[in-house]
Structures are given as C-alpha cells and as structure tokens.
Short mmCIF file of C-alpha atoms in Angstrom, two decimals:
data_model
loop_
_atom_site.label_atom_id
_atom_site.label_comp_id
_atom_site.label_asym_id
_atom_site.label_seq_id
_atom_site.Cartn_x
_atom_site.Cartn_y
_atom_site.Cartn_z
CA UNK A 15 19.87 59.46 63.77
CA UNK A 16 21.29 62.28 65.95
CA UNK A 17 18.97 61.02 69.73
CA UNK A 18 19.25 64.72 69.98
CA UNK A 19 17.22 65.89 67.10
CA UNK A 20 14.72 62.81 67.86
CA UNK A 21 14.50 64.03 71.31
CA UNK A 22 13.55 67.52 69.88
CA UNK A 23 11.76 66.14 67.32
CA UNK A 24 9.39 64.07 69.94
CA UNK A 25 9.05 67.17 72.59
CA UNK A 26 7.60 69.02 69.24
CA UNK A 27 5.66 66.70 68.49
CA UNK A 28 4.19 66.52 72.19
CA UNK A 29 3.82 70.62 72.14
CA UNK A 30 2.02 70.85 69.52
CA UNK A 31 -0.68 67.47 70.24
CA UNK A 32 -0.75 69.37 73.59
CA UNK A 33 -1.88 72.62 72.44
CA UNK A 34 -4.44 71.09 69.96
CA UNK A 35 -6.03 69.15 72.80
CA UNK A 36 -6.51 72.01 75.32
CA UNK A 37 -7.59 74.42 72.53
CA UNK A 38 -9.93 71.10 71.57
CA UNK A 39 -10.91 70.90 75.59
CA UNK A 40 -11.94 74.74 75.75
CA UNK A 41 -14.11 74.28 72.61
CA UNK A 42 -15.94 71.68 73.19
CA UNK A 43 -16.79 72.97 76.74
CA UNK A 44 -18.66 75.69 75.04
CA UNK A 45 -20.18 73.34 72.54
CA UNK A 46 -21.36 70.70 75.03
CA UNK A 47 -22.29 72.87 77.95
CA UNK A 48 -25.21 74.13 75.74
CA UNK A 49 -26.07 70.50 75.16
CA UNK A 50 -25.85 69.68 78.79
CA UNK A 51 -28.12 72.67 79.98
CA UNK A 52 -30.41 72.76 76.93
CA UNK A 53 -32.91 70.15 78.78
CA UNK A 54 -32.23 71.86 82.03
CA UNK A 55 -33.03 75.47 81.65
CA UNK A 56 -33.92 76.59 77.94
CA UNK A 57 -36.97 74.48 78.01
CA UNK A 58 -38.58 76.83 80.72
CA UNK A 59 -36.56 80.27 79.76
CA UNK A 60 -36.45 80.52 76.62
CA UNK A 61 -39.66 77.96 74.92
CA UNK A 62 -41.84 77.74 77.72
CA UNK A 63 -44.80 75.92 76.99
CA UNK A 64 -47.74 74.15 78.95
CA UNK A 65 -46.75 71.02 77.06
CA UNK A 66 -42.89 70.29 79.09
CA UNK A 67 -42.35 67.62 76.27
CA UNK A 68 -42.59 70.19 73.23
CA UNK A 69 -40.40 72.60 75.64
CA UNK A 70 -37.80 70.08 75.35
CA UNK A 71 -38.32 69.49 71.67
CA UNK A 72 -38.00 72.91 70.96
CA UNK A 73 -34.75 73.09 73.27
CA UNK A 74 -33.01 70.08 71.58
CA UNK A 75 -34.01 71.68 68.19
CA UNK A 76 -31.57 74.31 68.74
CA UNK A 77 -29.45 71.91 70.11
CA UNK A 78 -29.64 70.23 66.82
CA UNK A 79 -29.19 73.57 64.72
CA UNK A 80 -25.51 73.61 65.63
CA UNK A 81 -24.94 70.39 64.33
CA UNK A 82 -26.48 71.84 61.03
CA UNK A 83 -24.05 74.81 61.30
CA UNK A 84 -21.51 72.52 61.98
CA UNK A 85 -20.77 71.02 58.30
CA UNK A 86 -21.04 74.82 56.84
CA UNK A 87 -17.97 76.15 59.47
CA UNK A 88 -16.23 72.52 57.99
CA UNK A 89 -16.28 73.58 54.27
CA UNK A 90 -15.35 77.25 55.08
CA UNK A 91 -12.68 76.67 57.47
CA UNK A 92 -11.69 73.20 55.33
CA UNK A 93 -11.22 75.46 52.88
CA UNK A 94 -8.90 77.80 53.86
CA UNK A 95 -7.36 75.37 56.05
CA UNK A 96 -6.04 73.53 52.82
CA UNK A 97 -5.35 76.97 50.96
CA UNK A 98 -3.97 79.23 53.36
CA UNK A 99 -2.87 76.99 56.48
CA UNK A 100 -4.68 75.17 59.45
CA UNK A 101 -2.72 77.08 62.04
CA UNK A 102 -4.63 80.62 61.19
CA UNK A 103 -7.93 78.83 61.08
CA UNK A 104 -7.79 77.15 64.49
CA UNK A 105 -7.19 80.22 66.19
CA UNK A 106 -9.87 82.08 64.46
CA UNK A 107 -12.32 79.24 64.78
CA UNK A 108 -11.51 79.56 68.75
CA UNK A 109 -12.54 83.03 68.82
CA UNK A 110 -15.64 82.78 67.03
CA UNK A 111 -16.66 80.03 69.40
CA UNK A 112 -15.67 81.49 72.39
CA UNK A 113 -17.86 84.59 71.87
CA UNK A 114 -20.31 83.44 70.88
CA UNK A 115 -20.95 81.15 74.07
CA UNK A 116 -19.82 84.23 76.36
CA UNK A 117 -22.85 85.70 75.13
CA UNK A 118 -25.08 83.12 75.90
CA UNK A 119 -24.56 83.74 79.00
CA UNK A 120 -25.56 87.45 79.02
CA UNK A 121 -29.15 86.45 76.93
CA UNK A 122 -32.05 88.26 78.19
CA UNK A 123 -34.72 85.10 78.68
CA UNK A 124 -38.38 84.83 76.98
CA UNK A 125 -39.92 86.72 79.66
CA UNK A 126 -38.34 89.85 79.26
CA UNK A 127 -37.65 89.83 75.59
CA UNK A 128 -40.18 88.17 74.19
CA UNK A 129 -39.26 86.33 70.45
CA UNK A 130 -35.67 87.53 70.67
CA UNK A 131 -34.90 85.63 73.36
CA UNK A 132 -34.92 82.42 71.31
CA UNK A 133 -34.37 84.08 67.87
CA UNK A 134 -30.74 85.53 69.35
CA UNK A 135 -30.76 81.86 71.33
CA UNK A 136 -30.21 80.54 67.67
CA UNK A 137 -28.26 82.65 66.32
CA UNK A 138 -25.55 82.27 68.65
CA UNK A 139 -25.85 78.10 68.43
CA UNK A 140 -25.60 78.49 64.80
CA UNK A 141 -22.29 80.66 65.72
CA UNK A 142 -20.93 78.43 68.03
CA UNK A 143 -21.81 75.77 65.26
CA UNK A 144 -19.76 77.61 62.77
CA UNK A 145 -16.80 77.71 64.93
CA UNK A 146 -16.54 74.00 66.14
CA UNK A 147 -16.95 72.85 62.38
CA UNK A 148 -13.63 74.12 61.66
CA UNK A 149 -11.65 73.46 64.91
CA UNK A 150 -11.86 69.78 64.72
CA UNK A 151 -10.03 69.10 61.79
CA UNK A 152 -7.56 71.58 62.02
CA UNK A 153 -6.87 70.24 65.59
CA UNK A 154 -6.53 67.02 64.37
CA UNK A 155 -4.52 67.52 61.45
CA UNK A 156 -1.67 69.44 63.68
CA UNK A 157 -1.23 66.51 65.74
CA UNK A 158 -1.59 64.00 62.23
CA UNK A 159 0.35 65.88 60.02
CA UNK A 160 3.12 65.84 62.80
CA UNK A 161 3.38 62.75 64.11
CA UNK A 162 5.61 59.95 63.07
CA UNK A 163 3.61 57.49 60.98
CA UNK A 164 4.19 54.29 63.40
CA UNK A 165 2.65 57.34 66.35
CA UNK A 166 -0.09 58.68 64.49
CA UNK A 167 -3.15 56.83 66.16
CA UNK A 168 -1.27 57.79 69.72
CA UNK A 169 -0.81 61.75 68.58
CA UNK A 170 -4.35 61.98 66.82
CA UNK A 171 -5.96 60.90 69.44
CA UNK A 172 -4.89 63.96 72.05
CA UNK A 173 -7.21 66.43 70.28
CA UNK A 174 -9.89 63.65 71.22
CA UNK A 175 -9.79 64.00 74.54
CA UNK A 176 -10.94 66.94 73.84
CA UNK A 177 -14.28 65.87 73.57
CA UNK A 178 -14.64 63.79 76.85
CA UNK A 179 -12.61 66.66 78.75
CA UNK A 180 -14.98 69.17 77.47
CA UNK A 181 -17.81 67.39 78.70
CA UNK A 182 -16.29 66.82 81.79
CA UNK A 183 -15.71 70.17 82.58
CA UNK A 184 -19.35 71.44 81.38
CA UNK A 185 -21.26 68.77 83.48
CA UNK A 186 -19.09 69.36 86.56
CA UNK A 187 -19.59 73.20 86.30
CA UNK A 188 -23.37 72.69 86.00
CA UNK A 189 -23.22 69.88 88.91
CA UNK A 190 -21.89 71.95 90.69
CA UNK A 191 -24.28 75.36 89.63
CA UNK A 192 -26.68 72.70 90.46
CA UNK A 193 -26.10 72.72 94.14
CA UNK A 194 -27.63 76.03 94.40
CA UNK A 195 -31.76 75.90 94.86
CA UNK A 196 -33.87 75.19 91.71
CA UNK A 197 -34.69 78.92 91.33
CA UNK A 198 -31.19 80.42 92.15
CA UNK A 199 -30.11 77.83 89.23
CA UNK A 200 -32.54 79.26 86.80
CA UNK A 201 -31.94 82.83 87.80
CA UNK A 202 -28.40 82.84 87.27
CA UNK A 203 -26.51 79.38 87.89
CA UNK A 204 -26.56 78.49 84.46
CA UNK A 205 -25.68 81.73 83.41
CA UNK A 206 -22.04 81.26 85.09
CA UNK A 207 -21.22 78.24 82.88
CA UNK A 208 -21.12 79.98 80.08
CA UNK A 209 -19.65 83.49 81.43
CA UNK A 210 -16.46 81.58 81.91
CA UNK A 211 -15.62 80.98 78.48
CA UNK A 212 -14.34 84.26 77.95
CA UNK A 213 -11.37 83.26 80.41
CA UNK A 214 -10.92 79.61 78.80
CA UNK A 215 -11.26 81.27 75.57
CA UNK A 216 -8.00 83.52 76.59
CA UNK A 217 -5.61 80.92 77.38
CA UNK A 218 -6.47 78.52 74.53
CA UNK A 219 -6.07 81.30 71.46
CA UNK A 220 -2.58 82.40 73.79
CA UNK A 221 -1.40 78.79 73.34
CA UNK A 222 -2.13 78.06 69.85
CA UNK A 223 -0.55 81.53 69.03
CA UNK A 224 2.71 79.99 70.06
CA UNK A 225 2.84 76.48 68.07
CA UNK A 226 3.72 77.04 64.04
CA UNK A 227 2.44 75.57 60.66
CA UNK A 228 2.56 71.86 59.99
CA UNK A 229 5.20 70.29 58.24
CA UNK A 230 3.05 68.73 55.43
CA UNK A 231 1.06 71.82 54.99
CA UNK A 232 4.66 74.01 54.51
CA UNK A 233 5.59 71.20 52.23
CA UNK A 234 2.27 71.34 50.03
CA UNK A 235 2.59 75.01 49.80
CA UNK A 236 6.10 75.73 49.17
CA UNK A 237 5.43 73.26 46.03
CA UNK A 238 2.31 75.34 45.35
CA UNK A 239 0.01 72.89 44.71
CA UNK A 240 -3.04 73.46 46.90
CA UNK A 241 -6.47 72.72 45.32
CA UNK A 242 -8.04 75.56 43.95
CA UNK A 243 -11.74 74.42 45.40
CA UNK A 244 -10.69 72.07 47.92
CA UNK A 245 -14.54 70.91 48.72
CA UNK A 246 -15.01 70.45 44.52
CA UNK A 247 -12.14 68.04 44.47
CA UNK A 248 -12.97 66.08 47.22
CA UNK A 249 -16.11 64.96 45.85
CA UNK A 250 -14.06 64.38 42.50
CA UNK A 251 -11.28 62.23 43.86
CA UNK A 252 -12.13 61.23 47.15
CA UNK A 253 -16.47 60.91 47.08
CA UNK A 254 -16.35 57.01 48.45
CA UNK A 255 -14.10 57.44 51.00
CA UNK A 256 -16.20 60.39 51.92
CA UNK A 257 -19.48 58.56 52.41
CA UNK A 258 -17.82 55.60 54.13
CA UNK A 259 -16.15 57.81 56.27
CA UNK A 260 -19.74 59.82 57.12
CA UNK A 261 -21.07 55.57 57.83
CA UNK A 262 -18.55 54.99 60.35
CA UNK A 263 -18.83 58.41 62.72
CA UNK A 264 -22.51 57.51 62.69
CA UNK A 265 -22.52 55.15 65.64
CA UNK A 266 -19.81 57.22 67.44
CA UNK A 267 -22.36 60.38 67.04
CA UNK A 268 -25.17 58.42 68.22
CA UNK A 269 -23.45 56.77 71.15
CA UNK A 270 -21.99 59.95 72.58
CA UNK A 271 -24.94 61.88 72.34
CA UNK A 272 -27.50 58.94 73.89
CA UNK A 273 -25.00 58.84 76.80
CA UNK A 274 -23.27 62.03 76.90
CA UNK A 275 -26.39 64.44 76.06
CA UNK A 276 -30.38 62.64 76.24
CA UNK A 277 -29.04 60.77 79.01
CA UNK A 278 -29.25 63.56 81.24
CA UNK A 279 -32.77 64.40 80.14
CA UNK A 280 -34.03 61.07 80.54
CA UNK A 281 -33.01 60.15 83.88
CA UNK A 282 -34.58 63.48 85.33
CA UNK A 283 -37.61 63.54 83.45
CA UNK A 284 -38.54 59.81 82.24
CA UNK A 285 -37.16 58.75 85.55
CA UNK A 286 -36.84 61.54 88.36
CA UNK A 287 -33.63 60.89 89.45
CA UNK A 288 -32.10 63.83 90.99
CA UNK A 289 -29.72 66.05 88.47
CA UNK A 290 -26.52 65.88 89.89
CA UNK A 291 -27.05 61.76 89.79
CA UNK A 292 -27.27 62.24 86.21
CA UNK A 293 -24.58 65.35 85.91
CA UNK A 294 -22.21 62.88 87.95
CA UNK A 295 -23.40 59.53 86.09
CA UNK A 296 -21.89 61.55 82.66
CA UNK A 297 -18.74 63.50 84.35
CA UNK A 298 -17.18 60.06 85.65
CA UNK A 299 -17.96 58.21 82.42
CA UNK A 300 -16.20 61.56 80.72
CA UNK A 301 -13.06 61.07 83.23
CA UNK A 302 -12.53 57.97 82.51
CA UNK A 303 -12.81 58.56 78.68
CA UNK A 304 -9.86 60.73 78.99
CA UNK A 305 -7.73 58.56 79.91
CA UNK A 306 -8.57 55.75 77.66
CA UNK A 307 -8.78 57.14 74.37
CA UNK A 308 -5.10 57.36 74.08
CA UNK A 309 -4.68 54.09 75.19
CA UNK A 310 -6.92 53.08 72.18
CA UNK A 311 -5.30 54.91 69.87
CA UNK A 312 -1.86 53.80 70.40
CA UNK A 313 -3.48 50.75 70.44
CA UNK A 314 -4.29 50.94 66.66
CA UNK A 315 -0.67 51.86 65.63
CA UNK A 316 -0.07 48.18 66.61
CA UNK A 317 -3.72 46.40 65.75
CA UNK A 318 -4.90 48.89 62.91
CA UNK A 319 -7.43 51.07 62.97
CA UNK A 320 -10.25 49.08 61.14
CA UNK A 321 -9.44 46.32 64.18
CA UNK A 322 -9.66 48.53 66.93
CA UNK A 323 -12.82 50.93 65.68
CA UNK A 324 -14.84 47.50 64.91
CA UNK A 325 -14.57 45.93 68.15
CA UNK A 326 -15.67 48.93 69.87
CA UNK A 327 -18.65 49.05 67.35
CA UNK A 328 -19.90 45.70 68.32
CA UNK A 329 -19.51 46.78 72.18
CA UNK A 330 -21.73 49.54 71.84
CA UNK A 331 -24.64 47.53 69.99
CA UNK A 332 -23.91 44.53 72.75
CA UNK A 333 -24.21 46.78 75.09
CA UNK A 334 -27.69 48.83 74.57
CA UNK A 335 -30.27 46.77 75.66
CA UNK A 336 -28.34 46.14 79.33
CA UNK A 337 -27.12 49.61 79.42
CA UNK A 338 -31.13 51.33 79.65
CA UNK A 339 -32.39 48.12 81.51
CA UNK A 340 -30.01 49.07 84.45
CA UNK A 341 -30.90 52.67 83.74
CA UNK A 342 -34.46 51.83 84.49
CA UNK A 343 -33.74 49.94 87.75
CA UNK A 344 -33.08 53.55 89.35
CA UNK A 345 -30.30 52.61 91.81
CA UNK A 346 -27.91 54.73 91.94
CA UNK A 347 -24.63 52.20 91.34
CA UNK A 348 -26.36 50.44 88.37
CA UNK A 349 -27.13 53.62 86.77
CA UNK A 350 -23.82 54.91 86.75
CA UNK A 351 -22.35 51.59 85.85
CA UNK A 352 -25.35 51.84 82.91
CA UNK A 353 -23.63 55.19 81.63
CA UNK A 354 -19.31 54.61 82.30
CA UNK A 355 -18.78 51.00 81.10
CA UNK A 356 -20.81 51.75 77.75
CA UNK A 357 -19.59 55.43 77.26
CA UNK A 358 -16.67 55.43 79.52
CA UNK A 359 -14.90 52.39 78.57
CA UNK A 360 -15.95 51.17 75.49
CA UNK A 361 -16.64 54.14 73.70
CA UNK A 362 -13.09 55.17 73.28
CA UNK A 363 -12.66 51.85 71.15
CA UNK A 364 -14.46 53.75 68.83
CA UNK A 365 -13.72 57.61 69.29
CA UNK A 366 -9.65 56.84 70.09
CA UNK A 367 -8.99 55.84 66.11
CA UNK A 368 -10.87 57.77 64.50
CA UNK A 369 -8.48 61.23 64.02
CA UNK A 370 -6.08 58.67 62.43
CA UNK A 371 -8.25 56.90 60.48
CA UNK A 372 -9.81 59.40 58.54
CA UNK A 373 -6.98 61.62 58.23
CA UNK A 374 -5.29 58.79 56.16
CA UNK A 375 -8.64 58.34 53.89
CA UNK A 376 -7.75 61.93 52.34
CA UNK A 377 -4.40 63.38 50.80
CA UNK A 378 -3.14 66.34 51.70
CA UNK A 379 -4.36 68.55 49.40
CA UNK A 380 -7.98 67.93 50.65
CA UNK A 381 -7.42 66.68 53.90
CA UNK A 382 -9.06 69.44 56.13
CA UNK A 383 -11.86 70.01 54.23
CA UNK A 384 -11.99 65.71 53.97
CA UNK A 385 -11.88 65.17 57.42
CA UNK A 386 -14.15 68.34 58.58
CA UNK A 387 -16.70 67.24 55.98
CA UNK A 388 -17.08 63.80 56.94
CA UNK A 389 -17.17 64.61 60.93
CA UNK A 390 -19.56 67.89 60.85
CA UNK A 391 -21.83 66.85 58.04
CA UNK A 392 -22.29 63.42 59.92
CA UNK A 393 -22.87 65.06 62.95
CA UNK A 394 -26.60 66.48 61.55
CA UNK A 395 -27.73 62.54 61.82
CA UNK A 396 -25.49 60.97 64.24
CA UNK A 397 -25.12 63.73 66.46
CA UNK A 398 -27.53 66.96 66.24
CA UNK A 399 -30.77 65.03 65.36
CA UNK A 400 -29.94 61.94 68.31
CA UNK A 401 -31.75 63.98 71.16
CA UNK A 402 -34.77 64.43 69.07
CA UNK A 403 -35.01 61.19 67.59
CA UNK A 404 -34.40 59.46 71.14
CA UNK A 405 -37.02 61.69 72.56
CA UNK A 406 -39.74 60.78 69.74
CA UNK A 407 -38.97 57.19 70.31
CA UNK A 408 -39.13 57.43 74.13
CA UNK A 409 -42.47 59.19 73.62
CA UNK A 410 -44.14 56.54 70.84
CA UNK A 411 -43.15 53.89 73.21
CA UNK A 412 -45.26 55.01 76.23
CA UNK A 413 -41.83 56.05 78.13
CA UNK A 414 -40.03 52.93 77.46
CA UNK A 415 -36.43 53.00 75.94
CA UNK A 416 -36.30 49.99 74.03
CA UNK A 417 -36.76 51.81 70.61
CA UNK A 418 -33.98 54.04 71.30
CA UNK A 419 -31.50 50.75 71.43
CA UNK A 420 -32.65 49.39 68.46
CA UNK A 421 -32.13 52.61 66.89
CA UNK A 422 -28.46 52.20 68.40
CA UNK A 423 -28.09 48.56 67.31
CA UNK A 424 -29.43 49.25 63.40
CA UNK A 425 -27.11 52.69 63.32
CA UNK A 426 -23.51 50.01 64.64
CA UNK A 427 -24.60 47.57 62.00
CA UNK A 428 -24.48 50.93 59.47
CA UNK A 429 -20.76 51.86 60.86
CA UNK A 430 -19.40 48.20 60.83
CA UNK A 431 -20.35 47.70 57.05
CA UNK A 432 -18.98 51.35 56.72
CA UNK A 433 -15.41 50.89 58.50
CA UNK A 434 -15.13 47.18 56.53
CA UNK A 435 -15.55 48.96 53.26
CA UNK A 436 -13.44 51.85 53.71
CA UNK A 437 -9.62 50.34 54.12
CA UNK A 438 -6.68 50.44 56.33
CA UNK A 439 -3.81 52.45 55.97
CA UNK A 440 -2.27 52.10 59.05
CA UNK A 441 1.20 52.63 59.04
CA UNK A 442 1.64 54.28 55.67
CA UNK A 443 3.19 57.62 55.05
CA UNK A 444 1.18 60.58 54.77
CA UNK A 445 3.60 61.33 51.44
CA UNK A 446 2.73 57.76 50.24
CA UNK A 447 -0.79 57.85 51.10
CA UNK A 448 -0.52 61.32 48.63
CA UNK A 449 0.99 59.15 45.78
CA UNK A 450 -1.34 56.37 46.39
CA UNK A 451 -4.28 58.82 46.05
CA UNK A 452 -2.36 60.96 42.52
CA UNK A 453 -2.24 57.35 41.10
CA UNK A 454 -5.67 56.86 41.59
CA UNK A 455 -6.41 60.07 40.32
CA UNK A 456 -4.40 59.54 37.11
CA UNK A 457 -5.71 56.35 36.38
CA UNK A 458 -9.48 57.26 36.39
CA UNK A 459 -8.65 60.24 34.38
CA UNK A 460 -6.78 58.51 31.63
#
C-alpha cells in the first residue's frame, strides 16, 4: 500500500470524526443546557407554583418532551439519511437545533405572557427534540462508515464526546451565570446560555459544509439500492436487533441522566448544597469523560464491544448504592468523588462502544434510521422520563435515594441480558456485515 495514500487516507478519516464531534459538541450544548437549567429557573419562570415539587415536575416534563420528540426527528432524518445522504441531514438537523435554542433564550416568562410562556417553552423543546434525533446517527455514521474496520470503535467514539463536551460546556456556562446574585441569574443569566448558540451554531454548520458524503453511502447509491421505506424494513429484517439494541442504551440513558441531569436538582434541593458545587461536581465528571471515551473505544477494537460495554454495566450497578451514600454525607470531596468516578470514569465503559456497536447491528441500507431508532426511541425511558421517575422515587421515599439505585441496579441487569443477546461483530466489514444481513434476509424469505 502506497504510505502516502494511507497517510491521506488516515488525515480523512481524522477530518471528518473531527467535524462530526464538534458539530456533535455544539448540539448537545443546546440539548443539555435546557436539561441543566430546567430545575434551576423554569420551575419559578415559566410553572410557578406554591407547591416547588410540582414546579419541578412540570419543568422536567418538558424536559422529558424532547426525549419524546427525539425518536420522531430519528425516523424522519433516518429516513432521508438512508435515501438521500447523511451529509445533507446533519447540517439541516444543526440548524433546526440551533434555532430553536437561540430562541429560548429570547422567551418572554409566565409573568408577562401568561400560558404562552410555557406553551412556546414546549414547542421549542419539541424542536430542539426534532433536531438532536437526527444528528446523532448521522454523526456517528460519518465517522463509522469511514473508518477502517480494525479503527471503528476508536473513530465512532469521537462523535461521543460529544455528549460529555456538551455538557461540559452548558454546566460551566451556567456555573459561571451562576456567579451573578440569585435574582440577576433569573433575570437574565440564564438567558445568556442559550443566546450563544446562535454563534456555536455558525461554526458547526461552516464545518460540516466542508467534509463530503460517506464512502458506503456513495457506494449504496451509485448501485441504487436504497430501501424504499427505510423505517418499514427495519422492523422487517432487523426487529431483534432493534429491541436488543433499545435494552442495552437503557442503563447508559439512565446513568447519564441520574448523574449528568437530577443530580443537579437533588443536591440543591434534597440537600442544599450550593449550585455551583453541583454545576462543578457534573463539569469535572464531564471533563474527564472526554477524554476517556476514546480510550474505551479503541479499547473495544482489541477486547470487543460486548466485553468492554458489559464491564462498564456491572460498574454502574456496583456503584449506586456508594455513589448517593457519599452524596448524602454533604462534604464537598465525597460528593464530587460520588458524581466523577461513577459518571466520569466508568461511564465511558459504557457510552465509548456504543457508536460501534450498534452501527454494526444494522446494514447499510437501514443503518441511520437503525441506529437513530434504537438511541432516540430509548431515550423516552432511559433518558427523558429518568428525572421524573428519580424525582417520584425520591419523593415516595421521604427524601431518601435508595429507590432511585435500585431503579439503576434493575435497569443494568435489563442492558447486560440485552448486550449478551445481541452479538459481536467486532472486526467485521461493514460490506460483510451487509452480506451477512442479505443472507439472513434470503433465508427467512425462502
């Protein structure tokens, strides 16, 4: 092989995992930052209510309605992902998220709209839902259907960082809003956070305007032989790995929003710790997330990704009961050890493989709307409804957490069945993993 073309080869490969993780970064920014300032502010601006615990209810239900979204921007944007291209749909799917949070920020509160304030609240979550269901898999799938096969764990996992990145850079802005007074923060500090989009939002779509189509997807299409209704045919050829697939991202849901999201609310309300501890408590678990998912995901070109995505399962569940204990002790240290060796550190066991891993359950021909499907439409349980159900459990057990790890510890023995049943096919070729799936396909039919 010419070390020339390889080197090429490689430093496309690198440009184009690059630009799917910052265009990942800006989007989940917007995503998470309403998440992150949903307990804070929209409780008392946009639900108030004499009772503060349905206030939050009612903020974390909207919180929750993007995750509902989410699946319905994954079958749309799957869908013309795997007819028309994933390149066009990440781009759009930037947009729509992008302005939809800049708005946010311009909302007129209860008080001086009345009903609209929450009604055009929603609508914009639902919005921003729309958009994030279709940039994950089409993020994913640039860096997948790139990368060399014995590289695809490393290059999938780029768009994840994403995630951690995105909530890094929401709970830092807001930490530092935060430092403002109480009122100033409620006033207008939040309102910042979100105005900024607009300028992330420019950059990202400028970079993904300059990266081209994916190699598989050129392939599939110069052959003409894209699935007429991608979603249909999914659930025709593909249904098990489907529901598997939805069984392993529960825990991963669960755990990032316990940690990432209800975390927050807890240790300020449940336990009055100051904000920022809690703001800071997330951001540093977030920071070091960044830099270990990668590590995990190269790490399951050489172990596999069933391996890897298991022992990070049985972390997590090993690791709830001691992670709210030293939560509950209130000192500073043990709380943010509670929050970065659980979410920081372990989590990535789980959230590093998982790009690969389901990208190689689906062949190409349904593999954005596969992938989008199974992540988005798991989200509603693992991910949207999390706050809520940790918040009802908090409250039925007079304030104490220890329903909300069982709930964490009966959702990893879900995902470790899940991941057992669903396979390995680490190392395979995407082209042979197509075969493997036509064969399949054949033989039920005959």
């Amino acid at each position: 092989m010419d070390s020339s073309k390889g080197n090429s080869d490689t430093r496309e490969i690198q440009r184009v995992a690059l630009a799917s993780a910052i265009g990942c970064v800006i989007e989940w920014y917007d995503f998470f930052l309403y998440g992150v300032v949903a307990g804070l502010v929209f409780n008392k601006l946009f639900f108030p209510n004499q009772d503060p615990f349905i206030g939050i209810l009612l903020a974390y239900a909207t919180f929750a309605v993007g995750f509902v979204a989410r699946p319905v921007g994954g079958i749309v944007f799957g869908h013309f992902g795997d007819r028309l291209g994933r390149k066009r749909m990440l781009v759009m799917t930037l947009l729509i998220m992008g302005v939809a949070t800049f708005f946010i920020g311009l909302l007129p509160t209860y008080a001086s709209a009345g009903i609209w304030a929450p009604i055009l609240l929603l609508v914009l979550r639902v919005l921003q839902g729309l958009g994030i269901g279709g940039e994950w898999g089409g993020a994913v799938l640039m860096a997948i259907e790139y990368a060399p096969k014995e590289r695809r764990g490393f290059y999938g996992s780029w768009p994840q960082i994403g995630v951690p990145a995105g909530l890094f850079l929401a709970t830092i802005v807001v930490a530092g809003l935060s430092t403002v007074s109480d009122q100033a923060f409620l006033d207008w500090g939040w309102r910042v956070a979100f105005l900024l989009s607009g300028l992330l939002v420019a950059v990202g779509v400028y970079i993904r305007l300059k990266i081209l189509e994916t190699p598989m997807f050129v392939q599939l299409k110069e052959s003409q032989e894209q699935a007429k209704v991608p979603f249909f045919e999914l659930w025709r050829t593909h249904a098990m790995k489907t529901i598997l697939g939805m069984g392993c991202r529960y825990i991963e849901g669960v755990t990032f929003n316990i940690f990432g999201v209800y975390s927050i609310a807890y240790l300020t309300s449940a336990l009055k710790l100051p904000r920022t501890t809690a703001l800071i408590a997330v951001s540093m678990a977030s920071l070091v997330m960044v830099f270990l998912i990668p590590v995990f995901g190269k790490l399951s070109d050489t172990f596999g990704r069933r391996k890897t995505f298991a022992m990070g399962v049985v972390g997590i569940a090993l690791l709830a009961y001691p992670s709210f204990w030293l939560m509950n002790t209130r000192e500073v240290p043990l709380v943010m050890l509670a929050i970065i060796v659980p979410f920081g550190i372990v989590y990535p066991m789980v959230y590093g493989p998982i790009a690969a891993m389901f990208s190689e359950s689906f062949s190409t021909r349904v593999r954005y709307t596969g992938v989008s499907f199974v992540y988005q439409f798991s989200g509603i349980f693992a991910s949207g409804l999390t706050p809520l159900i940790a918040a009802a459990l908090l409250h039925y057990d007079d304030g104490q957490p220890w329903l909300i790890a069982a709930y964490m510890v009966g959702v990893a023995i879900i995902s470790l069945i899940s991941v057992g049943l669903l396979g390995d096919r680490t190392g395979k070729a995407l082209s042979e993993i197509d075969q493997i799936s036509a064969a399949r396909i054949s033989a039920v039919a005959r």
